[in-house]
Amino acid sequence: VPVLIPMDLMVEASPRRVFANAHTYHINSVSVNSDNETYLSADDLRVNLWNLEITDRSFMFEEPENPSNRSFFSEIISSISDVKFSHNGRYIMTRDYLSVKIWDLNMENRPVETYQVHEYLRSKLCSLYENDCIFDKFECCWNGNDSVVMTGSYNNFFRMFDRGQRRDATLEASRENSKPLQVLKPRKVCTGGKRKKDEISVDSLDFNKKILHTAWHPQDNIIAVATINNLYIFQDKVN
């Protein structure tokens, strides 16, 4: 006679839809739009926009490369490491090795905004290739109202770009200057010539200290950045 044997609950995932044959390389980022109808998938060299109901077609966002800027590292530094929909669903943010780009969904041929994260590293690409840093995958994120974007860099630096006022800031997450209630001071990198007191030379940057992961609270000005083995949480100054 069969008997009932108690067992732990087992959960099994089964695919509802399969979106296939659209990427040549490994997919490294997926972002769902706030309209709950579309989503993005990105590999190193391609961003696809999908409709959740259509599995066999997608739209490609690509910026043609300027032939005059072509070099041995062109394909590597143009590799897309992260992609994020804006909260309002109109814009797409992509992060490559040296820059952050903002795309309008209605204009797939070129980005509407481009922000240089650490352009001073362009002269260091040979060294970054030799130590494999050029393959690092940096994430990016929006603030709650899509007016500011943030992404990480080396030397425990992270960058913020104000889209409306066209201002940017470089801040550092480290134990030395991240005591409770301490205000972060903007940092500057010196690329040549005489270095000012508050500047750090590009040759002094520590490439082992890097902020790859960043996150912004959906409503409040609270951010989280992760270094190698530390997580820092910062909040806007409260009066």
XYZ file of C-alpha atoms in Angstrom:
239
model
C 0.000 0.000 0.000
C 1.530 3.394 -0.932
C 2.372 5.572 2.035
C 2.863 9.373 2.233
C 6.443 10.389 3.044
C 6.917 14.039 4.229
C 9.424 15.944 2.091
C 10.799 19.473 1.974
C 9.144 21.879 -0.428
C 10.916 21.909 -3.803
C 10.604 24.921 -6.104
C 11.367 24.525 -9.786
C 11.623 27.362 -12.322
C 10.257 26.833 -15.806
C 10.702 29.331 -18.670
C 7.582 31.191 -19.850
C 9.305 32.722 -22.888
C 12.726 32.305 -24.482
C 14.408 35.272 -26.219
C 17.183 33.633 -28.207
C 19.796 34.173 -30.913
C 20.234 37.916 -30.378
C 23.684 38.011 -28.733
C 27.030 36.763 -29.943
C 28.767 37.284 -26.582
C 27.805 36.617 -22.974
C 24.950 38.776 -21.669
C 26.268 40.851 -18.768
C 23.376 43.199 -17.988
C 19.555 43.162 -18.061
C 17.225 46.066 -17.187
C 13.394 46.044 -17.140
C 11.548 49.233 -18.064
C 8.994 50.856 -15.765
C 6.315 50.333 -18.429
C 6.495 46.570 -17.739
C 6.434 46.010 -21.501
C 10.049 46.381 -22.585
C 13.478 45.409 -21.299
C 17.140 45.704 -22.251
C 19.787 43.049 -22.630
C 23.438 43.881 -23.234
C 26.587 42.005 -24.077
C 30.047 43.495 -24.554
C 29.330 45.110 -27.922
C 25.561 45.303 -28.262
C 22.422 46.586 -26.505
C 19.065 45.086 -27.491
C 15.636 46.525 -26.691
C 12.930 43.855 -26.407
C 9.176 43.777 -26.065
C 8.149 41.147 -23.536
C 5.502 39.802 -25.920
C 7.823 39.505 -28.960
C 10.550 36.872 -28.687
C 12.030 36.850 -32.188
C 12.781 40.567 -32.813
C 14.724 43.274 -31.019
C 16.124 46.744 -31.761
C 19.820 47.596 -31.624
C 21.404 50.767 -30.147
C 24.848 51.504 -31.553
C 27.091 54.541 -31.990
C 29.276 54.349 -35.131
C 32.976 54.559 -34.341
C 35.032 57.453 -35.616
C 37.756 55.881 -37.811
C 40.260 58.529 -36.712
C 39.981 57.287 -33.125
C 40.556 53.647 -34.055
C 43.266 51.883 -32.035
C 44.253 48.451 -30.738
C 42.103 49.034 -27.636
C 39.036 50.482 -29.387
C 36.914 47.359 -29.205
C 37.866 46.643 -25.592
C 37.164 50.110 -24.185
C 33.869 50.328 -26.091
C 32.715 47.130 -24.391
C 29.447 47.731 -22.505
C 29.681 46.670 -18.864
C 26.270 47.839 -17.621
C 22.959 49.171 -18.939
C 20.090 50.762 -16.986
C 16.657 52.142 -17.873
C 15.838 55.540 -16.353
C 12.985 55.539 -13.845
C 10.723 57.433 -16.237
C 11.392 54.848 -18.939
C 12.487 57.323 -21.614
C 16.270 57.038 -21.406
C 18.896 54.308 -21.366
C 22.259 54.634 -19.634
C 25.215 52.536 -20.784
C 28.669 52.291 -19.211
C 31.777 51.467 -21.187
C 35.345 51.537 -19.907
C 35.955 55.287 -20.142
C 32.509 56.876 -20.287
C 28.810 56.906 -19.448
C 26.342 57.502 -22.279
C 22.660 58.449 -22.146
C 20.418 57.316 -25.015
C 16.913 58.485 -25.912
C 14.632 55.590 -26.812
C 13.512 57.565 -29.853
C 17.075 57.998 -31.166
C 18.968 54.734 -31.545
C 21.779 55.985 -33.830
C 23.731 58.029 -31.233
C 23.637 58.959 -27.529
C 22.173 62.308 -26.475
C 24.667 62.743 -23.614
C 28.215 61.480 -23.026
C 30.139 61.845 -19.745
C 33.848 61.085 -19.443
C 34.479 59.076 -16.260
C 38.280 58.911 -16.252
C 39.530 60.158 -19.605
C 42.968 60.630 -18.036
C 43.409 56.841 -18.252
C 43.449 56.867 -22.063
C 47.231 57.315 -21.978
C 47.512 54.349 -19.563
C 45.661 51.767 -21.667
C 48.800 49.703 -22.330
C 49.475 49.275 -18.599
C 45.794 48.639 -17.885
C 45.781 45.955 -20.576
C 48.847 44.257 -19.123
C 47.375 44.070 -15.614
C 43.905 43.057 -16.934
C 42.225 46.130 -15.428
C 40.993 47.112 -18.879
C 38.515 44.219 -18.611
C 36.927 45.514 -15.375
C 33.123 45.781 -15.492
C 31.856 49.004 -13.895
C 28.184 49.438 -13.021
C 26.174 52.667 -13.197
C 22.940 53.954 -11.638
C 20.391 56.807 -11.687
C 19.173 58.876 -8.770
C 15.451 58.888 -7.956
C 14.375 61.550 -10.461
C 16.928 60.703 -13.200
C 18.710 64.067 -12.846
C 22.047 62.637 -11.639
C 23.967 59.509 -12.669
C 26.726 57.743 -10.747
C 29.423 55.207 -11.544
C 32.691 53.953 -10.110
C 36.365 54.366 -10.940
C 39.803 53.461 -9.570
C 41.541 54.533 -6.361
C 38.153 54.056 -4.622
C 36.825 57.064 -6.547
C 33.232 57.326 -7.707
C 31.834 59.881 -10.115
C 28.552 61.835 -10.154
C 27.222 63.752 -13.153
C 24.427 66.330 -12.808
C 22.593 66.205 -16.130
C 20.732 69.499 -15.803
C 23.537 71.725 -14.548
C 26.263 69.858 -16.474
C 28.368 69.552 -13.338
C 30.361 66.568 -12.142
C 32.142 65.539 -8.958
C 34.752 62.960 -7.994
C 34.441 61.548 -4.469
C 36.455 58.943 -2.596
C 35.211 56.058 -0.454
C 37.885 55.054 2.049
C 38.182 54.415 5.762
C 40.456 57.406 6.216
C 37.892 59.981 5.063
C 34.610 58.176 5.709
C 34.092 58.687 9.421
C 30.468 59.106 10.602
C 28.979 62.540 9.731
C 32.155 63.540 7.883
C 31.550 65.542 4.697
C 33.243 64.115 1.594
C 35.555 66.514 -0.198
C 35.750 66.498 -4.009
C 38.944 64.950 -5.406
C 40.855 65.967 -8.533
C 43.351 64.023 -10.629
C 46.394 65.783 -12.055
C 47.449 64.573 -15.499
C 50.621 66.587 -15.932
C 52.488 69.726 -15.026
C 52.628 71.083 -11.512
C 50.367 69.256 -9.077
C 48.251 71.338 -6.715
C 47.954 70.588 -3.024
C 44.583 68.810 -3.126
C 45.241 66.918 -6.364
C 46.438 63.360 -6.863
C 48.709 62.401 -9.735
C 47.370 59.946 -12.294
C 50.575 57.955 -11.774
C 49.724 57.559 -8.069
C 46.296 55.983 -8.594
C 45.830 52.546 -7.051
C 44.222 50.300 -9.672
C 43.680 47.523 -7.143
C 41.186 49.762 -5.352
C 38.148 50.012 -7.580
C 34.426 50.681 -7.191
C 32.616 48.367 -9.580
C 29.195 48.283 -7.888
C 27.017 51.320 -7.121
C 23.383 51.806 -6.091
C 21.114 54.800 -5.400
C 18.010 54.841 -3.185
C 14.852 55.167 -5.354
C 13.518 58.180 -3.401
C 16.165 59.564 -1.031
C 19.704 60.821 -1.611
C 21.297 57.718 -0.117
C 23.935 55.844 -2.091
C 25.887 52.636 -1.637
C 29.263 51.899 -3.206
C 31.243 48.684 -2.882
C 35.018 48.403 -2.943
C 37.038 45.195 -2.761
C 35.879 44.131 0.711
C 33.986 47.161 2.022
C 30.496 48.569 1.528
C 30.054 52.312 2.083
C 26.695 54.026 2.518
C 26.527 57.811 2.195
C 23.638 60.190 2.771
C 23.083 63.755 1.599
C 23.900 66.322 4.290
C 20.918 66.842 6.613
C 20.445 70.425 7.854
